[in-house]
PDB file of C-alpha atoms in Angstrom:
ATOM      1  CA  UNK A  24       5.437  42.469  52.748  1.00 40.00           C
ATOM      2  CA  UNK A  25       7.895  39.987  53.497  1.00 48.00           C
ATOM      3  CA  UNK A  26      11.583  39.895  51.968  1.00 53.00           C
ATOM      4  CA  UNK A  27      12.202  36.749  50.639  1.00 54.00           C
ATOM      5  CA  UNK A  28      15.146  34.690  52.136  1.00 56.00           C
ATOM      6  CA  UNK A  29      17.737  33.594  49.167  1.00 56.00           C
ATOM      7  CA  UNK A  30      18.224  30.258  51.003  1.00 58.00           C
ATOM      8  CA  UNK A  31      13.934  29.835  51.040  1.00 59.00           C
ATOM      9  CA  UNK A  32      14.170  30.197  47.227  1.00 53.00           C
ATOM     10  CA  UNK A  33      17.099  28.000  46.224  1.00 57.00           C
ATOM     11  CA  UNK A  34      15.483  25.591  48.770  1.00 59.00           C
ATOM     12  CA  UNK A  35      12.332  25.916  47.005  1.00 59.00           C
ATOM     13  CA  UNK A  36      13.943  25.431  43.652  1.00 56.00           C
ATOM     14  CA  UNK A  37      15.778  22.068  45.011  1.00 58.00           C
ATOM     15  CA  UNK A  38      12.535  20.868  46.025  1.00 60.00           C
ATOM     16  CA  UNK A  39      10.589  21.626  42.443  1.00 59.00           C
ATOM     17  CA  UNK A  40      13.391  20.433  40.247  1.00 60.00           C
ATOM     18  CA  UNK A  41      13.429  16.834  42.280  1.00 59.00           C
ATOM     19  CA  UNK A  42       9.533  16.662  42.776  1.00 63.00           C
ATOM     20  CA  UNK A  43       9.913  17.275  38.303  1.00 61.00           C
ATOM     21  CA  UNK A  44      12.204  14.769  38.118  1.00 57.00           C
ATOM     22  CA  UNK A  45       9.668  12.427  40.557  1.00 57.00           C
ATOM     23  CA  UNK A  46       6.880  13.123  38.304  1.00 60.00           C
ATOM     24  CA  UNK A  47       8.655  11.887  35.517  1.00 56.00           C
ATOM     25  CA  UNK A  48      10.116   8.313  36.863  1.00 56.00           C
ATOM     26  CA  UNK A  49       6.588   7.692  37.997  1.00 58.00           C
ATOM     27  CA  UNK A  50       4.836   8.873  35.056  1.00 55.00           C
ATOM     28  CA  UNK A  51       7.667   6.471  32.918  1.00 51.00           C
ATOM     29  CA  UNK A  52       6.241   3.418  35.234  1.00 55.00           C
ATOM     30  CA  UNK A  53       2.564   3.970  34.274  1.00 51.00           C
ATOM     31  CA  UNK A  54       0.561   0.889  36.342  1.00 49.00           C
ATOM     32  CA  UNK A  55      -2.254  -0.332  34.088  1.00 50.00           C
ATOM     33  CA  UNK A  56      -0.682   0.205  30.871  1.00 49.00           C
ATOM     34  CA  UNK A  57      -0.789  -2.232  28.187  1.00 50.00           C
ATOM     35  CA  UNK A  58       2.639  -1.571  27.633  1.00 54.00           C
ATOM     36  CA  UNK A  59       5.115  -1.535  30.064  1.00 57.00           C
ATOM     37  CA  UNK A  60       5.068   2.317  29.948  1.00 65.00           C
ATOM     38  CA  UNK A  61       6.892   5.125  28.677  1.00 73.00           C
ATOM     39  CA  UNK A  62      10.763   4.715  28.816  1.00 79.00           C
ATOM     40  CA  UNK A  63      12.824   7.591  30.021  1.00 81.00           C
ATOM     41  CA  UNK A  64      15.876   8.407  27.563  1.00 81.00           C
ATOM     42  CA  UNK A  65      19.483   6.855  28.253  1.00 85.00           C
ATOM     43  CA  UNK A  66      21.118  10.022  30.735  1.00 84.00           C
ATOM     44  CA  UNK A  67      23.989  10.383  27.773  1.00 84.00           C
ATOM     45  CA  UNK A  68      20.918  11.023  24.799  1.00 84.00           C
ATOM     46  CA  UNK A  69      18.812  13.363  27.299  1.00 85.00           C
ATOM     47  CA  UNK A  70      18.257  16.920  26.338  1.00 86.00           C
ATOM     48  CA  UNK A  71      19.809  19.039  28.714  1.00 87.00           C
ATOM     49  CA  UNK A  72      20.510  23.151  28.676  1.00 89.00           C
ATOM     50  CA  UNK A  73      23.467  23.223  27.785  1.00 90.00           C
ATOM     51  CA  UNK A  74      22.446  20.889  24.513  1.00 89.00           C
ATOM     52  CA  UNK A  75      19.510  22.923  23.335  1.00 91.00           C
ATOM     53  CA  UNK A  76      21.811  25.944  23.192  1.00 92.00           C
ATOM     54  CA  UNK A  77      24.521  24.146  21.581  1.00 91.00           C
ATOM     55  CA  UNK A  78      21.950  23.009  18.841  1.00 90.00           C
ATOM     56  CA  UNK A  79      20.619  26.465  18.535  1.00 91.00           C
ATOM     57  CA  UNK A  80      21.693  27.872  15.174  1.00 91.00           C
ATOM     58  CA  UNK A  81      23.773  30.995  15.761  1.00 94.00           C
ATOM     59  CA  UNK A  82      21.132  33.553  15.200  1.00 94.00           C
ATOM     60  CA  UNK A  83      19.517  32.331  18.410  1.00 94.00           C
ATOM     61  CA  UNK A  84      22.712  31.713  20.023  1.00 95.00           C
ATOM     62  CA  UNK A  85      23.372  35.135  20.174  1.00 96.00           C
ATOM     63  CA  UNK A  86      19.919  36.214  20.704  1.00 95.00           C
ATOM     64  CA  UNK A  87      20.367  33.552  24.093  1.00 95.00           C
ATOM     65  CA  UNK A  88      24.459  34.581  25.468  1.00 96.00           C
ATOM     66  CA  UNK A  89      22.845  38.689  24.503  1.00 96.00           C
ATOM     67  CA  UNK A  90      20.337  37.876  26.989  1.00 96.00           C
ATOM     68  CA  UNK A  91      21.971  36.112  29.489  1.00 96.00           C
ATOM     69  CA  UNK A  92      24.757  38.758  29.452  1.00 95.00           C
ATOM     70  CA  UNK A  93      21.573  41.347  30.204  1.00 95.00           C
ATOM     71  CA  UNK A  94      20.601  39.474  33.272  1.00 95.00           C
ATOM     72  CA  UNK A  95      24.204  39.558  34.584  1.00 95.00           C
ATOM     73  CA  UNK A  96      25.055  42.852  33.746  1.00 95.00           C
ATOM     74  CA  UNK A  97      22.197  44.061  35.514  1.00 94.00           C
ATOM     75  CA  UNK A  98      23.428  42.336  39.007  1.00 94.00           C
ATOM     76  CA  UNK A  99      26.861  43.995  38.193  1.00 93.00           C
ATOM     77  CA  UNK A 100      25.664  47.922  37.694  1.00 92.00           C
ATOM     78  CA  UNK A 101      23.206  47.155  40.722  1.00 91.00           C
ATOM     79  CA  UNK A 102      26.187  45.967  43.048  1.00 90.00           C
ATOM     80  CA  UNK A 103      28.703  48.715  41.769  1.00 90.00           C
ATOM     81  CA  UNK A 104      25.975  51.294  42.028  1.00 89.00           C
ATOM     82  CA  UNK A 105      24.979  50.063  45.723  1.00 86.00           C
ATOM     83  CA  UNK A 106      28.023  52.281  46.933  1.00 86.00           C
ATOM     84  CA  UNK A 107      27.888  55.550  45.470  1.00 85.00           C
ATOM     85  CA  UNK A 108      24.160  55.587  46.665  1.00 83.00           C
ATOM     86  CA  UNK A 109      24.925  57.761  50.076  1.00 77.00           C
ATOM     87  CA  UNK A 110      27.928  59.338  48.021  1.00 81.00           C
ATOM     88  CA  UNK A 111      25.685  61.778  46.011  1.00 74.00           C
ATOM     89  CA  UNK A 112      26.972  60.686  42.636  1.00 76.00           C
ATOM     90  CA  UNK A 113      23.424  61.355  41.259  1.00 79.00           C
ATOM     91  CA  UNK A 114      25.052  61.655  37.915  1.00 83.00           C
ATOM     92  CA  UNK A 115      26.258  57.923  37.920  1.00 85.00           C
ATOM     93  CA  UNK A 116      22.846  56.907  39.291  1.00 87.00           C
ATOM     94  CA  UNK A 117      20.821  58.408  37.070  1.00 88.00           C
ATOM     95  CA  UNK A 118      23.288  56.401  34.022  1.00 88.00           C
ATOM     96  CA  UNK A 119      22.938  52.853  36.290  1.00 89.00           C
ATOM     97  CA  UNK A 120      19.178  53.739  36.637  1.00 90.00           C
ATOM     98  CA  UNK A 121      19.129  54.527  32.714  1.00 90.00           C
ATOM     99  CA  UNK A 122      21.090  51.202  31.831  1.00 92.00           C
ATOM    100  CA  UNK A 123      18.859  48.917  33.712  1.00 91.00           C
ATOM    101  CA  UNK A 124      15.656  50.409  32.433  1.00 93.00           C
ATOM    102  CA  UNK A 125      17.166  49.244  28.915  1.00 93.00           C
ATOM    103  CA  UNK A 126      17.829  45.900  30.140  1.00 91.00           C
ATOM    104  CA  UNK A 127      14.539  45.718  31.906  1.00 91.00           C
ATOM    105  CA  UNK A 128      12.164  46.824  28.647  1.00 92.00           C
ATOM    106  CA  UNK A 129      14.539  44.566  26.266  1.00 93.00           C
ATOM    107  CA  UNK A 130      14.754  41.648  27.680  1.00 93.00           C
ATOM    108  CA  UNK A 131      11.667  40.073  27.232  1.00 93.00           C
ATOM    109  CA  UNK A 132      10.747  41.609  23.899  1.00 95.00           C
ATOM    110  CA  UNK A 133      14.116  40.297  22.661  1.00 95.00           C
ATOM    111  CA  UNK A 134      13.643  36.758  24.103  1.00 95.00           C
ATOM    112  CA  UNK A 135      10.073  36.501  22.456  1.00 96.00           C
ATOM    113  CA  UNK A 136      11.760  37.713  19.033  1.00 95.00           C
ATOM    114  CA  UNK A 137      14.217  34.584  19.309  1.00 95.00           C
ATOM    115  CA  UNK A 138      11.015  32.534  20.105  1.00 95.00           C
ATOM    116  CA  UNK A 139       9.363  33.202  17.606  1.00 96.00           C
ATOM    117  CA  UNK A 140      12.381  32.974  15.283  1.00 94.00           C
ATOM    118  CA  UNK A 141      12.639  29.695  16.245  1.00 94.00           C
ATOM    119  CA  UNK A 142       8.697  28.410  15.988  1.00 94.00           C
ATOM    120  CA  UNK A 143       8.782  30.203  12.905  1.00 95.00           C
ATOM    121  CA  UNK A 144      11.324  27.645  11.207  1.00 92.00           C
ATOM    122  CA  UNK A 145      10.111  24.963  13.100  1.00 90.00           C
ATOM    123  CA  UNK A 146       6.304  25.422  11.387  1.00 91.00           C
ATOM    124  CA  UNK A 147       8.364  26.331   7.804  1.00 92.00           C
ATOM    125  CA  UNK A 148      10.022  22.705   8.672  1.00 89.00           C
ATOM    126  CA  UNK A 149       6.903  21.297   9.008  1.00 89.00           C
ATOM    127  CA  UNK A 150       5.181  22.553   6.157  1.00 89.00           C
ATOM    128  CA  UNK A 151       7.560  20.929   4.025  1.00 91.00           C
ATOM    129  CA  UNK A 152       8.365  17.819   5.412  1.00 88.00           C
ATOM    130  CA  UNK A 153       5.949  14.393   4.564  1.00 88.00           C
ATOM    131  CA  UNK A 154       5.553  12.660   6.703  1.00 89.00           C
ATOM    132  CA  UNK A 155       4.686  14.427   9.628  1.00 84.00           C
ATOM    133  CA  UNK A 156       7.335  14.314  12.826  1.00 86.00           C
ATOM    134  CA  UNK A 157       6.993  13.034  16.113  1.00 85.00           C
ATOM    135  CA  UNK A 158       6.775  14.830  18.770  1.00 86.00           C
ATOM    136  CA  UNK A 159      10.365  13.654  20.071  1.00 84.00           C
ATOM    137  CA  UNK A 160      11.381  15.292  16.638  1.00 86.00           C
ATOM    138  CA  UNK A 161       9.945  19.025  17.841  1.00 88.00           C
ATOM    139  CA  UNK A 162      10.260  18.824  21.036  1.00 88.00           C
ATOM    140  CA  UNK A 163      13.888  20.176  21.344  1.00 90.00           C
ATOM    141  CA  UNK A 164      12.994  23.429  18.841  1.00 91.00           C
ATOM    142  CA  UNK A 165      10.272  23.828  21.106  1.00 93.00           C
ATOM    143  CA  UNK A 166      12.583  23.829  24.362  1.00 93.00           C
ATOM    144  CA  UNK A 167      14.962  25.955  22.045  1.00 94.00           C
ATOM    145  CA  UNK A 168      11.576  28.523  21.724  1.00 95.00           C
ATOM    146  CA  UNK A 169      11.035  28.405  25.442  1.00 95.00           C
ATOM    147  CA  UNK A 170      14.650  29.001  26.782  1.00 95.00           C
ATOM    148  CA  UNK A 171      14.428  31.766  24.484  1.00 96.00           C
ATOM    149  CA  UNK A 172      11.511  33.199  26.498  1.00 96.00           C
ATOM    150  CA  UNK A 173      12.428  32.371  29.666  1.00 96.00           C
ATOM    151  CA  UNK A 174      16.136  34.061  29.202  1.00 96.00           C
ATOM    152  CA  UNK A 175      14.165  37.032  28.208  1.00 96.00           C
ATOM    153  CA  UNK A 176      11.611  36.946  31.315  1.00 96.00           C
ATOM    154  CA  UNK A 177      14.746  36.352  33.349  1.00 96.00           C
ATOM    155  CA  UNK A 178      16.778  39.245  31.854  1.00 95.00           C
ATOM    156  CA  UNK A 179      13.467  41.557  32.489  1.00 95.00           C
ATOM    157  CA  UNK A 180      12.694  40.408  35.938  1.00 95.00           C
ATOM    158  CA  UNK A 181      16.609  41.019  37.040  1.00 94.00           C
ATOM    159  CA  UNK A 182      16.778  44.403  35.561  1.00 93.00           C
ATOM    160  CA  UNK A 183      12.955  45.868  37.387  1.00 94.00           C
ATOM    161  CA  UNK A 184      14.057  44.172  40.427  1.00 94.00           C
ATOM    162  CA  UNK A 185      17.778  45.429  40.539  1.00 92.00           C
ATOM    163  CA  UNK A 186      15.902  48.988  39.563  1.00 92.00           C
ATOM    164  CA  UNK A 187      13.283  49.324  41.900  1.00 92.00           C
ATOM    165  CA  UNK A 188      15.959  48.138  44.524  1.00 91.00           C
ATOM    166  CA  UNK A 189      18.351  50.809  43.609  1.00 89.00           C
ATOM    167  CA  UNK A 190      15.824  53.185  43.451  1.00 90.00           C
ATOM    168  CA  UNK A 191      14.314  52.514  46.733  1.00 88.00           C
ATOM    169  CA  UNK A 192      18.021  52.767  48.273  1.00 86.00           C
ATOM    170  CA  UNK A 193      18.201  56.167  46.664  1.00 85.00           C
ATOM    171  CA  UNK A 194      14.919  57.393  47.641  1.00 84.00           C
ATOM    172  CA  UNK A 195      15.725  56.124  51.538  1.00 81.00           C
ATOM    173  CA  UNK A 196      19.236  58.230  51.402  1.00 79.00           C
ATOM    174  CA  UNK A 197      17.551  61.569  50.244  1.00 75.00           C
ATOM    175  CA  UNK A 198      14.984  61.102  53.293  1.00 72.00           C
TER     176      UNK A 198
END
């Protein structure tokens, strides 16, 4: 099994974000349309991260910093614990062991929780509102929904992999 290289993934990252934001100026030109296409949103009205957490209402707000404190919390016990791995503090292992196993089976459930808080009002919106909404209306409780989720994935993924990398550090010092 390979390792994988940090500057391979933030390269691959570069390259999906800009081939995303390709897709969309061509898919905005659409040759053969009646119309002259779909219009991309002026940059200053464009929903960006930052603006679907600032529109979050402060349940999910918290539900969203609790989770992004998770992720990073998990890279700090993993690089204080890192030292005291050849040190025999098994004590202090076993607690940074114990704290990202709480990180790593809460993130995700926690992050579909604020999901599904926010569908929930989103369909209780809809129910009660004639006429029906666009889809430019949802779409930002829906991005709300899935930043929500993918905090929660991210917190979850952090915590098994700072784990299972601790753990493998301790299990290659006691051999």
């Amino acid at each position: 099994m390979q390792r994988l290289n940090l500057k391979t993934l933030v390269l691959g990252c570069a390259v999906a974000l800009a081939t995303g934001a390709a897709q969309a100026q061509e898919a905005a030109k659409c040759a053969g349309c009646a119309e002259d296409g779909l219009t991309l949103v002026p940059p200053a009205e464009r929903l960006t991260l930052g603006g679907v957490f600032a529109d979050a209402s402060l349940e999910v707000q918290v539900i969203l910093a609790l989770l992004i404190a998770a992720a990073l919390s998990s890279l700090v016990i993993w690089g204080l614990s890192l030292p005291k791995v050849g040190k025999g503090d098994a004590r202090a292992l076993a607690g940074a062991l114990g704290r990202l196993r709480i990180v790593r089976s809460g993130g995700a459930p926690l992050g579909a929780l604020g999901a599904s808080y926010v569908l929930f009002a989103g369909f209780v919106g809809l129910a009660n509102v004639r006429p029906t909404p666009s889809i430019g209306v949802l779409a930002p409780g829906w991005a709300e929904a899935a930043l929500a989720l993918m905090l929660g994935l991210l917190a979850t993924t952090v915590g098994v992999l700072c784990e299972r990398h601790l753990e493998a550090r301790i299990r290659g010092a006691a051999a």
